[in-house]
mmCIF file of C-alpha atoms in Angstrom:
data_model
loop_
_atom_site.group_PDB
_atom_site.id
_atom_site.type_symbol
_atom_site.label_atom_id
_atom_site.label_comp_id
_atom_site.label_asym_id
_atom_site.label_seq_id
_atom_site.Cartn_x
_atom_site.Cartn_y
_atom_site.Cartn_z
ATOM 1 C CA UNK Z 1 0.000 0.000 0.000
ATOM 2 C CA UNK Z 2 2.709 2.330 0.871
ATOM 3 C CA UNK Z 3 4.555 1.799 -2.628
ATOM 4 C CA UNK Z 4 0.877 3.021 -4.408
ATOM 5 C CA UNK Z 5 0.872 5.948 -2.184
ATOM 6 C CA UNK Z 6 4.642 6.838 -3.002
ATOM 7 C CA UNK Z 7 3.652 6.414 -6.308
ATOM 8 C CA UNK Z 8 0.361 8.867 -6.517
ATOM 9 C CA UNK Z 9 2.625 11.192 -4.498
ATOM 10 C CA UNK Z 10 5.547 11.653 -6.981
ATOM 11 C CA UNK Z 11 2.477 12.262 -9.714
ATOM 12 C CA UNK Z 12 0.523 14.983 -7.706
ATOM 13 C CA UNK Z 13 4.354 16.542 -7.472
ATOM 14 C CA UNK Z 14 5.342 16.018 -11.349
ATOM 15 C CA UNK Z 15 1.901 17.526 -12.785
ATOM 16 C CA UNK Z 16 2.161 20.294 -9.999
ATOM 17 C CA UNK Z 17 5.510 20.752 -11.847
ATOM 18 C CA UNK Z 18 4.238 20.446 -15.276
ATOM 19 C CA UNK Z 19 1.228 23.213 -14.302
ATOM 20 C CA UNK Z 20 3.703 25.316 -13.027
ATOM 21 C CA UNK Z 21 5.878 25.562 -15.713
ATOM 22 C CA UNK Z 22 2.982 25.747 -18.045
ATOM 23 C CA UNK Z 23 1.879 28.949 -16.591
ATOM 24 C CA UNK Z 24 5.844 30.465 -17.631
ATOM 25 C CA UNK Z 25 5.996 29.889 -21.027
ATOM 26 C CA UNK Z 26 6.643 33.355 -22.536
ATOM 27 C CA UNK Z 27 9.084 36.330 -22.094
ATOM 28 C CA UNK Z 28 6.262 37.758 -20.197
ATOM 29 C CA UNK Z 29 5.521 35.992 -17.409
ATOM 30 C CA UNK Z 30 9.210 34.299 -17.947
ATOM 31 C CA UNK Z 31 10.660 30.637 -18.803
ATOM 32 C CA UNK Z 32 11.580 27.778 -17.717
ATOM 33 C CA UNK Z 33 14.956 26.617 -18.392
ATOM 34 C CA UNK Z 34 14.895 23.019 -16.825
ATOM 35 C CA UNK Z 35 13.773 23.488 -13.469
ATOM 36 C CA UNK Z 36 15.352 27.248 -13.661
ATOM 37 C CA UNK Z 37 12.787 30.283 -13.876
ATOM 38 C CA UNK Z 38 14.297 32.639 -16.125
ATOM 39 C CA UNK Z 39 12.965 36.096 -15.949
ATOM 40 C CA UNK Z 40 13.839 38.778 -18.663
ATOM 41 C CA UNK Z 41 14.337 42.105 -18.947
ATOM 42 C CA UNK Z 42 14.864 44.759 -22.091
ATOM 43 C CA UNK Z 43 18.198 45.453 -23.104
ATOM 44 C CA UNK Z 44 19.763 48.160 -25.274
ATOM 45 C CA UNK Z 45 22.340 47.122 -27.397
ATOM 46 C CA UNK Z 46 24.561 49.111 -29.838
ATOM 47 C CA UNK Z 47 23.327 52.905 -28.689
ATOM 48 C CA UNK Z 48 19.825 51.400 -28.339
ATOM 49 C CA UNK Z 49 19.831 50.298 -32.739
ATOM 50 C CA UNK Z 50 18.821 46.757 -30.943
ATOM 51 C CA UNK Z 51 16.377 46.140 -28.582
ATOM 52 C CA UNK Z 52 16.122 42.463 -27.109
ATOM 53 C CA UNK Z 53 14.850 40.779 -24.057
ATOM 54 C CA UNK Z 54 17.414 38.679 -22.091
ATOM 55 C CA UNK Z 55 17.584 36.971 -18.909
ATOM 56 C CA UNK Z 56 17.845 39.636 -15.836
ATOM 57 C CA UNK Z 57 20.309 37.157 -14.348
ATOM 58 C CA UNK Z 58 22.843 37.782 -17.145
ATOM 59 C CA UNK Z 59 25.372 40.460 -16.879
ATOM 60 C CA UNK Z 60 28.808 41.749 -18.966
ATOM 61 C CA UNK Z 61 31.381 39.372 -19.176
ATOM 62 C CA UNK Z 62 34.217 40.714 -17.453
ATOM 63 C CA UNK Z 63 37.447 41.296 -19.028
ATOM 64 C CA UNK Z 64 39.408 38.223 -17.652
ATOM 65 C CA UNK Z 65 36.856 35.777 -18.913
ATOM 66 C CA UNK Z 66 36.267 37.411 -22.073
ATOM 67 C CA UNK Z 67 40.381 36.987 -23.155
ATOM 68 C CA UNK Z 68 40.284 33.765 -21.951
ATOM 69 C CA UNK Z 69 37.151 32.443 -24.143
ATOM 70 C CA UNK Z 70 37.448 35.024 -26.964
ATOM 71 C CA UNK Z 71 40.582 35.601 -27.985
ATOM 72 C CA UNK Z 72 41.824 37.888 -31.183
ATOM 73 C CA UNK Z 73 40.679 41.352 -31.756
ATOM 74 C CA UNK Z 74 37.026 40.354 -33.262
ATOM 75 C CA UNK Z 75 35.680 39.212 -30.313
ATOM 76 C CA UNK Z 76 32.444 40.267 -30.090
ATOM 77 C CA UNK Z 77 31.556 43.945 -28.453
ATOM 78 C CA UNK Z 78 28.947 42.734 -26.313
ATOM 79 C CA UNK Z 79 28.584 39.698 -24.493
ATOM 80 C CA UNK Z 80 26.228 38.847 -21.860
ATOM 81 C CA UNK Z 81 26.654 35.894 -19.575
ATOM 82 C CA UNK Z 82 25.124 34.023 -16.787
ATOM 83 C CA UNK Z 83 26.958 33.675 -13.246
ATOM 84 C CA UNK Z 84 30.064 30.974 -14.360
ATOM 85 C CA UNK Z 85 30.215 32.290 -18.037
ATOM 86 C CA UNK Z 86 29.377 28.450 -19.319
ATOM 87 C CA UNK Z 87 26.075 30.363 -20.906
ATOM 88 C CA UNK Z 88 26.487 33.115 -22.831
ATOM 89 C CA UNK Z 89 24.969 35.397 -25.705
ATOM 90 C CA UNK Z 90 26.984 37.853 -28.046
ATOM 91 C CA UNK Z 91 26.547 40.229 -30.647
ATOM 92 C CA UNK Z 92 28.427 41.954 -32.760
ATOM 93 C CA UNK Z 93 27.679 44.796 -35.752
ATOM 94 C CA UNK Z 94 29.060 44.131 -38.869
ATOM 95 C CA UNK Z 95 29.477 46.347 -41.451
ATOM 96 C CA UNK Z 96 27.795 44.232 -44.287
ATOM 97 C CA UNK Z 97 24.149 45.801 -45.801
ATOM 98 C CA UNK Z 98 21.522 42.713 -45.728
ATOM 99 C CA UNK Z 99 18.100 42.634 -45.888
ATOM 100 C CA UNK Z 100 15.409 39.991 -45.933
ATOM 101 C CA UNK Z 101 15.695 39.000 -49.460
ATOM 102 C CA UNK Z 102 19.381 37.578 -49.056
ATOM 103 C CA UNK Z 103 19.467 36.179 -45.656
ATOM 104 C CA UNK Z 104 19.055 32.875 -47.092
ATOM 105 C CA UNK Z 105 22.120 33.211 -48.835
ATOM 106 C CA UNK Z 106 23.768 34.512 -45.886
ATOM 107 C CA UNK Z 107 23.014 32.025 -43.770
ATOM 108 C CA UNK Z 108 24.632 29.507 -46.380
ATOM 109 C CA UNK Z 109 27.726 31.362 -45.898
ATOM 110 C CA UNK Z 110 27.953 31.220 -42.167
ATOM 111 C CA UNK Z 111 27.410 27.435 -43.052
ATOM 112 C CA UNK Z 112 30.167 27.414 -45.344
ATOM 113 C CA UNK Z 113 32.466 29.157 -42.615
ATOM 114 C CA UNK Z 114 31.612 27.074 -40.138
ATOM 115 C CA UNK Z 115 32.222 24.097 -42.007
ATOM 116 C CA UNK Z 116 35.681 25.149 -42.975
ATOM 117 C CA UNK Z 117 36.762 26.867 -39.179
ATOM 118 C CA UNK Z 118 34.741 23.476 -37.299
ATOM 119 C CA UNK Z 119 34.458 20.462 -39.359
ATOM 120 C CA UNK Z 120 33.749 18.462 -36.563
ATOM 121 C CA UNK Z 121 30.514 20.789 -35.959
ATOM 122 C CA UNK Z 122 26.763 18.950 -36.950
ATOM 123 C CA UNK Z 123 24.479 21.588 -37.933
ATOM 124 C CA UNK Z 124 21.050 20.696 -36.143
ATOM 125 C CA UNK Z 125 18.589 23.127 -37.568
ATOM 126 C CA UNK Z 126 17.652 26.304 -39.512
ATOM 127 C CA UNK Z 127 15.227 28.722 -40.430
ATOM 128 C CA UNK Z 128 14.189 32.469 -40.821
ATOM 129 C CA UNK Z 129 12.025 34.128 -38.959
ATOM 130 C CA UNK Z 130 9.526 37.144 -39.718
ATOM 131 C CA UNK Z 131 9.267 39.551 -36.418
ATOM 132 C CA UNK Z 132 8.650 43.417 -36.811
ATOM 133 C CA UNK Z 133 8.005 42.764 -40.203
ATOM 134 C CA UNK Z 134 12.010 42.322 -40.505
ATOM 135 C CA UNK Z 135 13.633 38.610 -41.315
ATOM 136 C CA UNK Z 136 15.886 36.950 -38.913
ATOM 137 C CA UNK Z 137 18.020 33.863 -40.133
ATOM 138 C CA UNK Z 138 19.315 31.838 -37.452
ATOM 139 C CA UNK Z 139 20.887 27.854 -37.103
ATOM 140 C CA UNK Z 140 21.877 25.712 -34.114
ATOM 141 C CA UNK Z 141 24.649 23.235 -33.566
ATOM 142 C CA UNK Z 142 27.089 21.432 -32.022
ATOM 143 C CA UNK Z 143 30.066 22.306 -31.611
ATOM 144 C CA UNK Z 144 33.160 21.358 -29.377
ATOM 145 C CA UNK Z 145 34.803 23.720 -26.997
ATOM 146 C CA UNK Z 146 38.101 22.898 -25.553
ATOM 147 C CA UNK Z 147 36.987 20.751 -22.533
ATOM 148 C CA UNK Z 148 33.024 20.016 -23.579
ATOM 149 C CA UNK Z 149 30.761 19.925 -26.154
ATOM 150 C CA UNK Z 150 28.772 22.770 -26.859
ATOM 151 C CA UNK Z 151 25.034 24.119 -28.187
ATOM 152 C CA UNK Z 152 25.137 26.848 -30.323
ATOM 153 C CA UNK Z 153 22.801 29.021 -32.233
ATOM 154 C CA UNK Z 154 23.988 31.769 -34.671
ATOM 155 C CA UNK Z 155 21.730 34.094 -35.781
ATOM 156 C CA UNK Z 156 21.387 37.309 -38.017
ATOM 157 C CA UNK Z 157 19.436 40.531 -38.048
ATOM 158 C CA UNK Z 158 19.404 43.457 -40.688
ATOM 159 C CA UNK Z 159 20.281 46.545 -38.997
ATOM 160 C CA UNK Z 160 19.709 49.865 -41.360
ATOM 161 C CA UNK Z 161 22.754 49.569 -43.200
ATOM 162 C CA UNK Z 162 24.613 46.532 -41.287
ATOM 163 C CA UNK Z 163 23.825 43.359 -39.987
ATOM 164 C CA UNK Z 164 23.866 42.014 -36.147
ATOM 165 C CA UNK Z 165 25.384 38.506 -36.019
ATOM 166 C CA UNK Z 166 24.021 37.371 -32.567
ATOM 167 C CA UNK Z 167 25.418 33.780 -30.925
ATOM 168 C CA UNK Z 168 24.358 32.072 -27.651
ATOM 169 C CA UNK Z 169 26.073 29.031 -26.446
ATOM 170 C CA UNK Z 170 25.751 26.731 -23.833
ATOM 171 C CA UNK Z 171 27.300 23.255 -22.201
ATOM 172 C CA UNK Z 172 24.900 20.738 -24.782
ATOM 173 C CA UNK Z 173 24.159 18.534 -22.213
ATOM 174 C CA UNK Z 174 21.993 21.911 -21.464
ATOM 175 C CA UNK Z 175 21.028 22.235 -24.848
ATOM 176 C CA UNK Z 176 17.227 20.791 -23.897
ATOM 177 C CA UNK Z 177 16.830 23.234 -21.560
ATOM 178 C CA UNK Z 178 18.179 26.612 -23.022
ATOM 179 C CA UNK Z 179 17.132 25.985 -27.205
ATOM 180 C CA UNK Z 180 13.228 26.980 -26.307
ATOM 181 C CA UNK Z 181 14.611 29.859 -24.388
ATOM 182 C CA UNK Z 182 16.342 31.088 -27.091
ATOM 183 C CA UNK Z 183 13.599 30.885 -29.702
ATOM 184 C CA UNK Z 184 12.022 32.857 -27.254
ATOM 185 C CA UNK Z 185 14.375 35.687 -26.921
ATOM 186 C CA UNK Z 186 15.149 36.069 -30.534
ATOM 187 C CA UNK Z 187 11.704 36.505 -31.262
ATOM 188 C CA UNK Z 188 12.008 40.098 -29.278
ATOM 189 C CA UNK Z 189 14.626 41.388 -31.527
ATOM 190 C CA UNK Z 190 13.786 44.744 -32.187
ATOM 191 C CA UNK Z 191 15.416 47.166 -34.554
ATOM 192 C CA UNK Z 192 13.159 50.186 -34.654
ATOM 193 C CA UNK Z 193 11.804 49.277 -37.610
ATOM 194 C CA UNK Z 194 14.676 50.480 -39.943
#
């Protein structure tokens, strides 16, 4: 009798979970990132050209993590972490005009880069994405760091006369957890409409 009891017990606690996390499934009202909440806030990037909701937790990487994981002179200008640095977005403004009707074709070339500079990478998925009446291309791997392997999603805005290449990466046993996040937060990618 005790073993059915257990049993009804751990259900009442898993849908409790389930309805819980059901009621956190937008930027809104925030997301659930395994058993994390994630809140979000609005951030300004690049003199306030880009507007996107990310997680309130996240802050600037500091210096002394940003040489070690980035290093050359085009590491990205902005890069926003969570506490540890193991989960990360970044953006950088390049000075490339794009606009909806060749993303396509610049997402092949990001493939073709990435093919060359990772081989061992497996693309996982791609797409574009209409928000604000404005395209955004975007595809997720795997890649390998130096001590794990990694999830990654590279994606690209048109910016008035340049183009945002945004990347998030996390550990990819983590991958499950943080991809429906993401979709999430790219979707808020505003660019005031120009």
């Amino acid at each position: 009798m005790a073993g059915k009891k257990e049993y009804l017990d751990e259900m009442i606690i898993r849908r409790r979970r389930e309805l819980e996390k059901s009621r956190h499934s937008c930027i809104q009202s925030g997301i659930y990132a395994g058993e994390e909440l994630i809140t979000f806030s609005e951030t300004e990037l690049f003199d306030g050209t880009v507007k996107i909701f990310l997680p309130e937790t996240f802050t600037d990487m500091p210096d002394e993590i940003r040489n070690v994981k980035y290093s050359g002179t085009n590491s990205p200008s902005v890069i926003k972490m969570k506490e540890g640095g193991e989960i990360a977005f970044s953006f950088q403004m390049i000075e490339k005009s794009i606009d909806d009707s060749n993303l396509e074709e610049m997402l092949k070339k990001f493939q073709g880069i990435l093919k060359k500079s990772q081989p061992t990478s497996i693309l996982l998925d791609k797409g574009i994405e209409e928000r604000n009446h404005k395209g955004i291309a975007w595809m997720d791997y795997k890649g390998y760091g130096i001590d794990q392997p990694l999830y990654q999603q590279l994606f690209i805005v048109p910016v008035r006369e340049k183009m945002m290449l945004g990347m998030f990466h996390c550990p990819f046993d983590k991958s499950d957890a943080w991809k429906p996040v993401v979709k999430e937060i790219i979707k808020t990618i505003y660019t005031g409409g120009v």
